[in-house]
Amino acid sequence: MTTALAAKIARQFGTPSVVVDLDVVEANIARVQALCDAAGVANRPHVKTHKSPELAKLQIAAGAKGITCQKLGEAEVMADAGLDDILISYNLLGERNVGRLGALLARVRVTVAADSPVTVDGLAPAAAIAGRPLDVVVECDTGLRRAGVETPAEAVALATRIVATQGLRFAGLLLYPPPTAWPETQAFFDAARAGLAAAGLSARIVSTGGSPNLAHLGVLKGATEHRPGTYIFNDRMQMAAGVAELRDCAATVYATVVSRAGAERGILDAGSKTLTSDPGGLDGHGLVLEHPQARIGALSEEHGFLDLASCSVKPAVGDVVRVVPNHVCVVVNMVDRLVAVRGDAIVGEIEVAARGKIV
Amino acid sequence: MTTALAAKIARQFGTPSVVVDLDVVEANIARVQALCDAAGVANRPHVKTHKSPELAKLQIAAGAKGITCQKLGEAEVMADAGLDDILISYNLLGERNVGRLGALLARVRVTVAADSPVTVDGLAPAAAIAGRPLDVVVECDTGLRRAGVETPAEAVALATRIVATQGLRFAGLLLYPPPTAWPETQAFFDAARAGLAAAGLSARIVSTGGSPNLAHLGVLKGATEHRPGTYIFNDRMQMAAGVAELRDCAATVYATVVSRAGAERGILDAGSKTLTSDPGGLDGHGLVLEHPQARIGALSEEHGFLDLASCSVKPAVGDVVRVVPNHVCVVVNMVDRLVAVRGDAIVGEIEVAARGKIV
């Protein structure tokens, strides 16, 4: 069972191919922008999901205030393409990064995150290179235990240090609350705000993150902006988080069934070098739309192991199927180009220009 | 604690960087070639690990008979660089692939795998395009349950079909025995050989695969060649399989500690977009050489979560550390270039020319 579109994609691009439906992309962009507008929170989408200036510009055109990048290399690609007002939600360290940051700051508005005195002290030369002040937000942890100071007092101390550092400006607080920790996050933020006020400071930016947290937009009193990433494409993780339905999933991996050597098993030509091993906390490595009872039970690098025991109708060798990935952000990062479709029509290709920009 | 080399790599290339020590690479190549020579089995290394023509040529220069590729795109990159005698250990399907295969066959020696009549029948046009016969090996499964016919009778039937197909030549059998299934593999092979003989056929190539199976070289009576991949770099999986020691691990990820926001935790700037989420059946996502008691307990896309509870000496913000990855093949595929060192000296860069060649 191969649709006419799937056959066309296989002929033109081969499989596996990562395909995005721009109608769904545009609907996702519009829906989340409306959610942010309704909550009175600015939208600052995270480009880690699409890594494409073209798609970032669609987000800006729909009303996003600016963009978020995780790595400097992503920000450079976006700036090269004309994007401005970039938040790098990451501790940047080392003379190489700080030099690049200075060059970036000389041409676009940049805000960076810091969670330690070492990071803050190291950032100062970037402002000197750029010849203008660098905005710094203090990253705060309220339960994710990733980066971020653990107490409001540390946040205030770091803000004070930023203010005291030549060339740096305290811009606010960066948060990534676990979806279950909004009361704790409010308590942290209220204490930090009070501490900042006592020090004569205030947070212009109070930024929250995560597409799963779209369900909690506006919950944090005082938040000024949100950084959702995955919402532009969605995936099985977002469906599991309750913030997307299947019809909101814009990206699928088109893959060919290359082997049916056993009665109850098959092999897809998409393995961990396409779908990635990121489990996303889910069972199986993707949802096969044409055979939802099939389970992608394991991956080797170029093989997806299909368990077909529960499928009444099983795919045949040569069938091209569509897989909704568990975690689309890491899948997009595996390819240089996305195939763009609208419904049943191929409309072009989108360069994943910041693919692999881990530095 | 940052070594002089680590500081130099961070300054010159930034972190995370994937670094390979060519002294160790050359020792690995020589050691495994000697193992194959001693076992009387030809060495046909799998390029999926390094994806670099430059390194494939080192393997050939050391005595490898040819190379193995998983995808056609890898084979094209290798052929472009002058490599010849390429086994594509994969079912190639669809007119796009078969056309490309024909073009490849016109310029280099190619052997491909098949495990179904659909694949065999579809391959014929490649030979017509190239104007010369295409060698086909029958992929056989002896327990991995990936691709491969499940019975010797099916193998013989498929060999007969290959012989009967215009332009195709039956070249032999492709096996990937699980490390625990050598007796079963021998039984399968003996039955297949007898069946082939009864049909007037013989297997010129009997190919086994896998670096963990280097411990079983020569065990299969009748094997003619082996396809090890990971041995060129090694990783935690190969150490766990008992075929490599730490000193044999040529590839490490240099990463910076970017956050130490909690007393017992830290963050590396290498996450699932560098180390990948491939668990390799191991605890944690890599071995931090400078802090072997540290556990990389989780990854987000650009963050490696360090659990430092068991470390007597903990890393500081800004330290550059080396991580031996769980599964090096998927890590190398994340980057466009490897940094090449010999001991403490940076000696150049190696292009991962076939990176992302999933089609």
XYZ file of C-alpha atoms in Angstrom:
718
model
C 0.000 0.000 0.000
C 1.910 3.018 -1.279
C 0.075 6.277 -1.901
C 0.674 8.244 -5.092
C 2.519 10.928 -3.087
C 4.713 8.346 -1.356
C 5.604 6.797 -4.693
C 6.465 10.208 -6.083
C 8.650 11.096 -3.088
C 10.466 7.754 -3.307
C 11.097 8.283 -7.033
C 12.232 11.867 -6.681
C 14.154 11.843 -3.377
C 14.485 8.203 -2.349
C 13.753 6.889 1.120
C 14.102 7.521 3.945
C 13.041 11.139 3.474
C 11.826 13.556 6.105
C 8.701 15.221 4.739
C 6.869 18.236 6.174
C 3.393 19.374 5.237
C 3.484 23.169 5.054
C -0.283 23.443 5.494
C 0.088 21.768 8.881
C 3.214 23.794 9.694
C 1.368 27.045 9.033
C -1.618 25.930 11.084
C 0.675 25.025 13.987
C 2.457 28.381 13.789
C -0.832 30.267 13.730
C -2.419 28.251 16.540
C 0.478 28.667 18.975
C 0.901 32.344 18.136
C -2.788 32.812 18.952
C -2.310 30.925 22.224
C 0.581 33.212 23.175
C -1.337 36.318 22.171
C -4.335 35.220 24.224
C -2.111 34.561 27.256
C -0.398 37.937 26.868
C 2.996 36.261 26.549
C 5.412 36.958 23.711
C 6.334 34.001 21.496
C 10.049 33.363 21.007
C 10.145 30.023 19.160
C 13.139 27.744 19.565
C 14.739 27.000 16.192
C 16.367 23.751 17.424
C 13.379 21.885 15.978
C 13.565 23.052 12.370
C 17.039 24.672 12.146
C 15.770 26.522 9.102
C 15.849 30.318 8.638
C 13.014 29.940 6.136
C 10.729 28.460 8.780
C 11.942 30.889 11.461
C 10.858 33.716 9.177
C 7.370 32.198 8.936
C 7.227 32.233 12.744
C 8.329 35.879 12.875
C 5.863 36.845 10.157
C 3.079 35.265 12.219
C 3.938 37.451 15.194
C 6.851 35.881 17.066
C 8.956 38.465 18.907
C 12.305 36.857 18.092
C 13.899 33.436 18.146
C 15.672 31.133 20.569
C 18.825 29.173 19.748
C 20.642 26.628 21.871
C 24.064 26.913 20.266
C 26.039 29.812 18.867
C 26.371 28.050 15.511
C 22.594 28.002 15.143
C 22.420 31.707 15.951
C 25.095 32.523 13.365
C 23.160 30.676 10.644
C 19.978 32.528 11.593
C 21.723 35.915 11.672
C 23.334 35.214 8.288
C 19.822 34.751 6.909
C 18.574 38.039 8.336
C 16.960 36.928 11.598
C 17.372 39.346 14.517
C 16.601 39.450 18.272
C 18.120 36.114 19.178
C 18.130 34.557 22.633
C 20.857 31.961 23.096
C 19.533 29.948 26.028
C 22.915 28.483 26.898
C 26.042 29.115 28.953
C 28.709 30.174 26.450
C 32.247 29.608 27.642
C 35.753 29.867 26.273
C 37.575 32.465 24.243
C 36.472 31.002 20.901
C 32.776 31.236 21.785
C 33.084 34.659 23.356
C 34.871 35.995 20.276
C 32.149 34.622 18.023
C 29.498 36.004 20.340
C 31.063 39.440 20.087
C 31.039 39.281 16.298
C 27.389 38.204 16.372
C 26.425 40.960 18.807
C 28.011 43.512 16.483
C 25.379 42.748 13.849
C 22.176 41.535 15.613
C 20.459 41.868 18.987
C 21.575 38.971 21.179
C 20.696 37.869 24.687
C 22.558 35.012 26.368
C 22.003 32.913 29.458
C 24.341 32.354 32.389
C 24.069 30.318 35.564
C 27.510 30.815 37.105
C 30.020 33.551 37.908
C 32.479 31.807 35.564
C 30.117 32.252 32.628
C 29.256 35.843 33.555
C 32.876 36.885 33.987
C 33.834 35.243 30.701
C 31.159 37.071 28.686
C 32.507 40.591 29.182
C 34.910 40.565 26.195
C 31.989 39.902 23.814
C 30.560 43.317 24.591
C 33.964 44.905 24.133
C 34.343 43.234 20.723
C 30.875 44.328 19.633
C 31.182 47.807 21.022
C 27.783 47.569 22.666
C 26.306 46.035 25.791
C 25.368 42.373 25.962
C 22.058 41.390 27.541
C 22.329 38.454 29.936
C 19.500 36.477 31.524
C 20.064 34.366 34.611
C 19.123 30.732 34.006
C 17.085 29.360 36.916
C 16.283 25.770 37.720
C 12.915 24.853 39.167
C 13.094 21.091 38.943
C 14.474 20.019 35.553
C 17.989 19.819 37.068
C 19.626 20.756 33.801
C 21.352 24.135 33.931
C 20.163 26.977 36.158
C 20.810 28.303 39.651
C 18.845 26.435 42.292
C 17.787 29.269 44.596
C 16.318 32.767 44.204
C 19.217 34.122 46.278
C 21.724 32.762 43.757
C 19.714 34.317 40.937
C 19.830 37.702 42.623
C 23.546 37.381 43.356
C 24.238 36.528 39.730
C 22.078 39.404 38.487
C 24.060 41.726 40.722
C 27.298 40.364 39.320
C 26.055 40.895 35.756
C 25.208 44.511 36.547
C 28.647 44.981 38.052
C 30.409 43.590 34.979
C 31.571 46.066 32.375
C 29.622 45.682 29.139
C 26.919 43.357 30.492
C 23.271 44.221 31.179
C 20.964 42.199 33.397
C 18.003 41.342 31.176
C 15.914 38.956 33.230
C 15.330 35.315 34.105
C 15.329 32.181 31.955
C 13.180 29.304 33.224
C 12.329 25.844 31.982
C 9.746 24.565 34.438
C 8.942 20.874 34.372
C 5.263 20.651 33.366
C 4.417 19.493 36.897
C 6.322 22.214 38.774
C 4.429 25.443 38.140
C 3.627 26.196 41.799
C 7.310 25.733 42.700
C 8.271 27.908 39.742
C 5.909 30.670 40.852
C 7.341 30.565 44.362
C 10.909 30.701 42.991
C 10.069 33.569 40.682
C 8.222 35.594 43.327
C 11.172 35.278 45.712
C 13.645 36.176 42.973
C 11.584 39.185 41.928
C 11.458 40.407 45.515
C 15.205 39.902 45.894
C 15.885 41.721 42.655
C 13.656 44.606 43.731
C 15.515 44.831 47.024
C 18.728 45.090 45.003
C 17.192 47.782 42.835
C 16.871 45.472 39.843
C 14.001 44.138 37.769
C 13.625 41.394 35.206
C 12.604 42.805 31.842
C 12.470 39.281 30.368
C 10.892 36.354 32.206
C 11.112 33.512 29.737
C 9.596 30.047 30.021
C 10.220 27.104 27.692
C 8.909 23.959 26.138
C 6.089 22.928 23.805
C 4.586 20.630 26.468
C 4.296 23.765 28.603
C 1.967 25.343 26.024
C -0.704 23.756 28.207
C 0.445 26.111 30.994
C 0.782 29.391 29.092
C -0.076 32.292 31.363
C 0.091 30.166 34.512
C 3.282 31.848 35.722
C 2.252 35.335 36.823
C 4.983 37.640 35.595
C 6.149 35.615 32.585
C 6.836 37.813 29.574
C 7.673 35.271 26.886
C 7.637 31.574 26.005
C 10.095 29.488 23.939
C 8.251 26.577 22.317
C 10.194 24.563 19.739
C 8.580 21.288 18.756
C 5.094 22.745 18.168
C 5.996 23.726 14.605
C 6.117 20.043 13.584
C 4.894 18.066 16.617
C 5.572 14.369 17.164
C 4.576 11.395 19.290
C 6.029 13.045 22.415
C 3.814 16.099 21.974
C 0.824 13.853 21.410
C 1.689 11.994 24.617
C 2.007 15.344 26.415
C -1.499 16.223 25.283
C -0.542 19.348 23.340
C -0.944 17.927 19.820
C -3.105 15.500 17.938
C -2.151 13.327 15.023
C -3.475 15.875 12.544
C -1.065 18.441 14.048
C 1.994 16.313 13.224
C 3.531 18.034 10.216
C 6.649 15.880 9.832
C 6.777 12.232 8.838
C 9.595 9.979 7.741
C 8.811 8.240 4.465
C 10.460 4.825 4.591
C 10.432 1.711 2.431
C 9.748 -1.801 3.682
C 12.909 -3.494 2.406
C 12.498 -6.930 3.967
C 9.690 -9.206 5.065
C 11.817 -12.264 5.724
C 9.561 -13.526 8.506
C 5.792 -13.835 8.644
C 5.446 -11.464 11.585
C 8.340 -9.116 11.000
C 9.632 -6.576 8.520
C 12.441 -4.075 8.074
C 12.223 -0.370 7.240
C 15.105 1.425 5.549
C 15.037 3.990 8.383
C 17.135 3.114 11.439
C 18.848 5.024 14.214
C 20.680 7.199 11.678
C 17.266 8.546 10.614
C 14.702 8.058 13.400
C 17.398 8.277 16.117
C 17.358 6.151 19.259
C 15.705 8.900 21.302
C 12.906 6.968 22.994
C 11.003 10.048 24.145
C 9.656 7.920 26.960
C 7.470 6.033 24.489
C 7.012 2.449 23.407
C 8.511 1.784 20.008
C 10.447 4.129 17.748
C 7.649 5.768 15.801
C 4.078 5.404 14.622
C 3.583 3.809 11.189
C 0.549 5.630 9.865
C -0.438 2.955 7.344
C -0.048 0.190 9.939
C -0.700 1.662 13.374
C -0.592 -1.819 14.932
C 2.983 -2.291 13.715
C 5.600 -1.714 16.383
C 9.061 -0.388 15.519
C 10.537 -2.473 18.279
C 14.236 -1.859 17.669
C 16.608 0.059 15.450
C 20.002 -0.677 14.080
C 21.782 2.068 12.214
C 19.971 1.682 8.896
C 17.249 -0.833 9.813
C 13.951 -0.277 11.588
C 12.723 -3.574 13.037
C 8.984 -3.927 12.478
C 7.034 -6.269 14.713
C 3.911 -7.042 12.680
C 2.354 -9.658 14.968
C -0.613 -7.414 15.766
C -1.200 -6.206 12.188
C -4.155 -7.720 10.406
C -2.948 -6.292 7.095
C 0.816 -6.449 6.847
C 2.988 -4.333 4.541
C 4.700 -5.887 1.528
C 8.303 -5.550 0.424
C 8.548 -2.301 -1.518
C 5.734 -0.516 0.277
C 6.523 3.079 1.207
C 5.058 4.037 4.582
C 5.007 7.165 6.727
C 6.404 7.186 10.268
C 5.555 9.841 12.842
C 8.774 10.037 14.870
C 8.948 9.989 18.657
C 11.035 13.164 18.801
C 11.073 15.225 15.647
C 13.806 17.702 16.696
C 16.541 15.077 16.604
C 15.199 13.513 13.391
C 15.265 16.788 11.452
C 18.862 17.231 12.602
C 19.828 14.035 10.717
C 19.087 15.418 7.256
C 20.297 18.318 5.146
C 16.947 18.954 3.487
C 13.271 18.452 4.231
C 10.840 17.641 1.454
C 7.986 20.158 1.598
C 4.483 19.115 0.610
C 1.007 20.577 0.791
C -1.512 17.797 1.026
C -0.728 15.507 -1.905
C 1.582 17.875 -3.786
C 5.350 18.219 -3.504
C 6.075 21.944 -3.347
C 9.824 22.097 -2.761
C 12.674 21.468 -0.379
C 13.682 23.258 2.811
C 17.339 23.424 3.757
C 18.100 22.428 7.355
C 20.741 25.123 7.312
C 21.758 24.810 10.963
C 21.875 21.013 10.945
C 24.697 19.711 13.067
C 25.573 23.149 14.480
C 26.519 21.721 17.861
C 29.341 24.201 18.444
C 41.355 19.908 34.813
C 41.863 20.583 31.130
C 44.871 19.113 29.346
C 46.945 21.251 27.010
C 45.584 19.305 24.019
C 41.988 19.745 25.170
C 42.526 23.475 25.597
C 44.009 23.661 22.120
C 41.131 21.722 20.555
C 38.576 23.911 22.323
C 40.325 27.054 21.101
C 40.754 25.853 17.532
C 37.531 23.894 16.905
C 35.265 24.562 19.877
C 33.397 21.892 21.792
C 31.850 19.429 21.403
C 34.356 18.022 18.904
C 34.797 14.412 17.871
C 38.510 13.655 18.012
C 40.286 10.571 16.676
C 43.814 9.526 17.502
C 45.378 8.260 14.275
C 48.027 6.281 16.143
C 45.245 4.243 17.749
C 43.317 4.060 14.458
C 46.347 2.618 12.674
C 46.987 0.137 15.473
C 43.342 -1.001 15.330
C 43.487 -1.405 11.555
C 46.722 -3.408 11.754
C 45.555 -5.600 14.628
C 42.274 -6.612 13.019
C 43.885 -7.153 9.618
C 46.350 -9.498 11.324
C 43.453 -11.308 13.040
C 41.725 -11.808 9.670
C 44.949 -12.928 8.016
C 45.603 -15.420 10.803
C 42.067 -16.797 10.503
C 42.360 -17.082 6.733
C 39.360 -14.800 6.245
C 39.405 -11.738 4.007
C 38.724 -8.397 5.690
C 35.995 -6.229 4.158
C 35.581 -3.389 6.649
C 32.251 -1.651 6.971
C 32.588 2.077 6.312
C 29.419 2.935 8.270
C 31.647 3.654 11.284
C 33.932 6.295 9.777
C 32.150 7.273 6.527
C 35.487 8.573 5.314
C 37.213 7.543 2.058
C 40.499 8.618 3.599
C 40.153 6.062 6.401
C 38.786 3.401 4.035
C 41.966 3.781 2.009
C 44.054 3.151 5.134
C 42.098 -0.079 5.629
C 42.683 -1.132 2.019
C 46.376 -0.227 2.230
C 46.673 -2.468 5.294
C 45.299 -5.431 3.371
C 41.499 -5.217 3.317
C 39.990 -6.882 0.255
C 37.337 -4.251 -0.339
C 34.749 -2.341 1.656
C 31.197 -2.764 2.888
C 28.520 -0.061 2.721
C 25.008 -0.131 4.102
C 23.479 2.480 1.825
C 23.947 3.324 -1.830
C 24.807 6.924 -0.957
C 27.773 5.733 1.106
C 28.959 3.572 -1.795
C 28.703 6.494 -4.223
C 30.870 8.673 -1.968
C 33.451 5.898 -1.669
C 33.482 5.241 -5.429
C 33.844 8.970 -6.111
C 36.998 8.894 -3.988
C 38.466 5.943 -5.864
C 37.444 2.998 -3.690
C 36.539 -0.178 -5.578
C 35.105 -3.647 -4.785
C 32.152 -2.513 -2.737
C 29.640 -4.793 -1.032
C 26.333 -3.091 -0.295
C 24.902 -5.293 2.439
C 21.355 -4.108 1.932
C 18.187 -4.801 -0.046
C 18.005 -2.044 -2.667
C 14.512 -1.397 -3.988
C 12.784 1.054 -6.263
C 13.594 2.490 -9.656
C 15.616 5.379 -8.237
C 17.953 3.070 -6.315
C 18.262 0.586 -9.155
C 19.158 3.345 -11.600
C 21.823 4.660 -9.241
C 23.088 1.134 -8.679
C 23.455 0.661 -12.431
C 25.452 3.858 -12.726
C 27.670 2.747 -9.837
C 28.180 -0.723 -11.326
C 29.297 0.871 -14.575
C 32.353 2.286 -12.822
C 33.276 0.004 -9.887
C 32.842 -3.622 -8.813
C 29.668 -3.881 -6.750
C 27.979 -6.728 -4.929
C 24.540 -6.295 -3.380
C 22.424 -8.290 -0.954
C 18.883 -9.591 -1.410
C 16.533 -11.546 0.813
C 13.367 -11.642 -1.287
C 12.187 -12.325 -4.828
C 10.928 -8.736 -4.988
C 14.450 -7.420 -4.427
C 16.027 -9.906 -6.847
C 13.551 -9.201 -9.631
C 13.952 -5.463 -9.174
C 17.751 -5.558 -9.473
C 17.923 -6.766 -13.081
C 17.749 -3.309 -14.715
C 20.928 -2.255 -12.868
C 22.950 -4.776 -14.837
C 21.329 -3.623 -18.075
C 22.206 -0.006 -17.300
C 25.811 -0.901 -16.439
C 26.209 -3.282 -19.345
C 27.748 -5.917 -17.113
C 26.530 -8.527 -14.661
C 25.653 -7.645 -11.063
C 26.839 -9.922 -8.259
C 24.162 -10.676 -5.689
C 24.586 -12.371 -2.320
C 21.651 -13.911 -0.498
C 21.200 -12.416 2.952
C 20.564 -15.127 5.549
C 19.274 -14.737 9.077
C 20.604 -16.943 11.843
C 19.064 -15.255 14.818
C 19.462 -11.471 14.589
C 15.968 -11.230 13.025
C 16.914 -8.205 10.970
C 16.939 -8.927 7.233
C 17.746 -12.345 5.794
C 15.915 -15.493 4.739
C 15.176 -17.751 7.678
C 15.846 -21.183 6.171
C 18.542 -22.784 4.021
C 15.840 -23.867 1.559
C 14.810 -20.249 1.030
C 18.445 -19.302 0.493
C 18.810 -21.960 -2.184
C 15.552 -20.934 -3.849
C 16.661 -17.310 -3.958
C 20.094 -18.273 -5.326
C 18.358 -20.220 -8.076
C 16.175 -17.224 -8.860
C 19.234 -14.959 -9.044
C 20.882 -17.327 -11.497
C 17.723 -17.372 -13.594
C 17.547 -13.581 -13.746
C 19.098 -11.882 -16.748
C 22.123 -9.842 -15.743
C 22.454 -11.159 -12.178
C 25.102 -13.534 -10.838
C 24.802 -15.540 -7.647
C 27.834 -14.560 -5.584
C 27.297 -16.211 -2.234
C 25.802 -15.754 1.216
C 25.693 -12.782 3.568
C 25.419 -13.600 7.281
C 25.326 -11.587 10.483
C 25.394 -14.182 13.243
C 24.538 -13.041 16.740
C 27.705 -13.600 18.793
C 25.945 -16.435 20.641
C 24.619 -18.283 17.571
C 27.649 -19.733 15.848
C 26.559 -23.385 16.096
C 23.173 -22.475 14.583
C 24.945 -20.474 11.897
C 27.195 -23.390 11.024
C 24.191 -25.692 10.735
C 22.365 -23.175 8.531
C 25.387 -22.696 6.331
C 26.132 -26.413 5.967
C 22.543 -27.092 4.908
C 22.562 -24.152 2.504
C 25.849 -25.273 0.981
C 24.500 -28.780 0.461
C 21.333 -27.386 -1.113
C 23.317 -25.097 -3.382
C 25.536 -28.005 -4.448
C 22.481 -30.079 -5.250
C 21.302 -27.209 -7.449
C 24.707 -27.037 -9.129
C 25.646 -23.798 -7.361
C 28.336 -22.721 -4.962
C 28.911 -19.682 -2.763
C 32.059 -17.833 -3.793
C 31.537 -15.324 -0.972
C 30.524 -16.360 2.536
C 30.542 -13.129 4.478
C 30.110 -12.660 8.220
C 29.723 -9.361 10.047
C 30.275 -7.399 13.191
C 33.181 -6.185 15.317
C 31.928 -8.120 18.359
C 32.247 -11.220 16.149
C 35.996 -10.612 15.800
C 36.142 -12.888 18.841
C 34.734 -15.641 16.587
C 36.843 -15.186 13.453
C 37.406 -18.527 11.788
C 34.718 -20.261 13.832
C 32.393 -20.634 10.845
C 33.954 -23.310 8.643
C 33.551 -22.052 5.103
C 33.502 -18.319 5.793
C 35.524 -16.360 3.223
C 35.328 -12.816 4.549
C 34.347 -10.692 7.535
C 32.814 -7.198 7.694
C 33.873 -5.468 10.912
C 33.031 -1.782 11.240
C 33.426 -0.364 14.715
C 36.909 -1.828 15.318
C 38.577 1.128 13.592
C 37.557 3.438 16.468
C 36.013 1.165 19.138
C 33.730 2.396 21.902
C 32.104 1.355 25.171
C 30.015 -1.289 23.390
C 33.114 -2.988 21.996
C 34.719 -2.857 25.422
C 31.602 -4.470 26.876
C 31.744 -7.118 24.128
C 35.296 -7.914 25.165
C 36.898 -7.113 21.813
C 38.530 -3.810 22.794
C 40.162 -2.173 25.770
C 40.161 1.470 26.708
C 43.518 2.023 24.999
C 41.946 0.761 21.737
C 39.285 3.485 21.758
C 40.476 5.953 19.132
C 37.527 8.348 19.189
C 36.499 10.615 22.028
C 34.110 13.520 22.251
C 35.765 16.603 23.743
C 33.116 18.465 25.701
C 33.042 21.440 28.042
C 31.445 21.465 31.486
C 29.127 24.444 31.029
C 27.200 24.302 34.291
C 27.761 23.127 37.856
C 24.589 24.592 39.311
C 24.233 21.839 41.915
C 26.803 20.331 44.226
C 26.430 16.846 42.790
C 25.566 17.605 39.206
C 26.988 19.210 36.102
C 26.168 19.766 32.437
C 28.276 18.956 29.383
C 27.790 20.833 26.122
C 27.329 17.470 24.360
C 23.780 16.099 24.316
C 21.785 13.763 22.116
C 22.684 15.788 19.025
C 26.311 14.772 19.632
C 26.506 11.612 21.762
C 23.128 10.350 20.426
C 20.592 8.533 22.589
C 21.815 5.118 21.449
C 22.181 3.329 24.789
C 24.199 0.433 23.393
C 22.810 -1.646 26.216
C 24.998 0.257 28.677
C 24.469 2.326 31.787
C 24.947 6.030 31.119
C 25.691 7.788 27.849
C 29.467 7.628 27.762
C 32.600 7.324 29.875
C 34.173 10.591 31.043
C 37.869 9.774 31.025
C 38.890 12.498 33.480
C 36.079 11.557 35.889
C 35.286 7.874 35.419
C 32.964 7.944 38.436
C 30.799 10.575 36.751
C 27.648 9.194 35.184
C 26.112 10.798 32.094
C 22.682 9.893 33.349
C 20.538 11.655 30.764
C 20.759 13.726 27.619
C 18.702 16.504 26.211
C 19.505 17.763 22.757
C 22.486 19.921 23.667
C 22.980 19.017 27.336
C 24.681 15.985 28.870
C 23.465 15.558 32.451
C 26.391 14.649 34.713
C 25.665 12.900 37.978
C 28.752 13.629 40.083
C 27.604 12.104 43.363
C 30.269 9.363 43.197
C 33.129 11.647 42.096
C 35.667 12.513 44.760
C 37.147 15.210 42.500
C 34.438 17.006 40.562
C 34.956 18.986 37.349
C 34.703 22.772 37.366
C 32.765 25.020 34.993
C 34.948 25.492 31.936
C 36.786 22.175 32.182
C 37.134 20.362 28.869
C 36.766 16.587 29.283
C 36.899 13.593 26.957
C 33.962 11.203 26.607
C 34.264 7.708 25.155
C 30.873 7.242 23.497
C 28.674 4.182 23.890
C 28.315 3.688 20.137
C 30.838 5.530 18.037
C 29.253 4.829 14.620
C 26.231 7.006 15.313
C 28.330 9.728 16.950
C 30.661 10.125 13.966
C 27.559 10.446 11.783
C 26.585 13.622 13.676
C 29.569 15.670 12.536
C 30.984 16.816 9.209
C 34.619 16.590 10.293
C 36.717 14.685 12.791
C 39.686 16.317 14.453
C 42.728 14.090 13.924
C 45.420 13.904 16.571
C 48.490 11.792 17.258
C 49.096 11.644 20.972
C 49.188 15.277 22.089
C 49.460 16.860 18.642
C 46.656 18.020 16.356
C 47.535 16.746 12.882
C 44.531 17.736 10.789
C 40.876 17.123 10.060
C 39.126 14.191 8.406
C 35.988 14.826 6.396
C 33.063 12.523 7.242
C 32.218 12.599 3.566
C 29.366 10.088 3.715
C 27.757 11.598 6.810
C 23.992 11.450 6.604
C 23.983 9.325 3.448
C 20.878 7.439 4.522
C 19.480 7.136 0.993
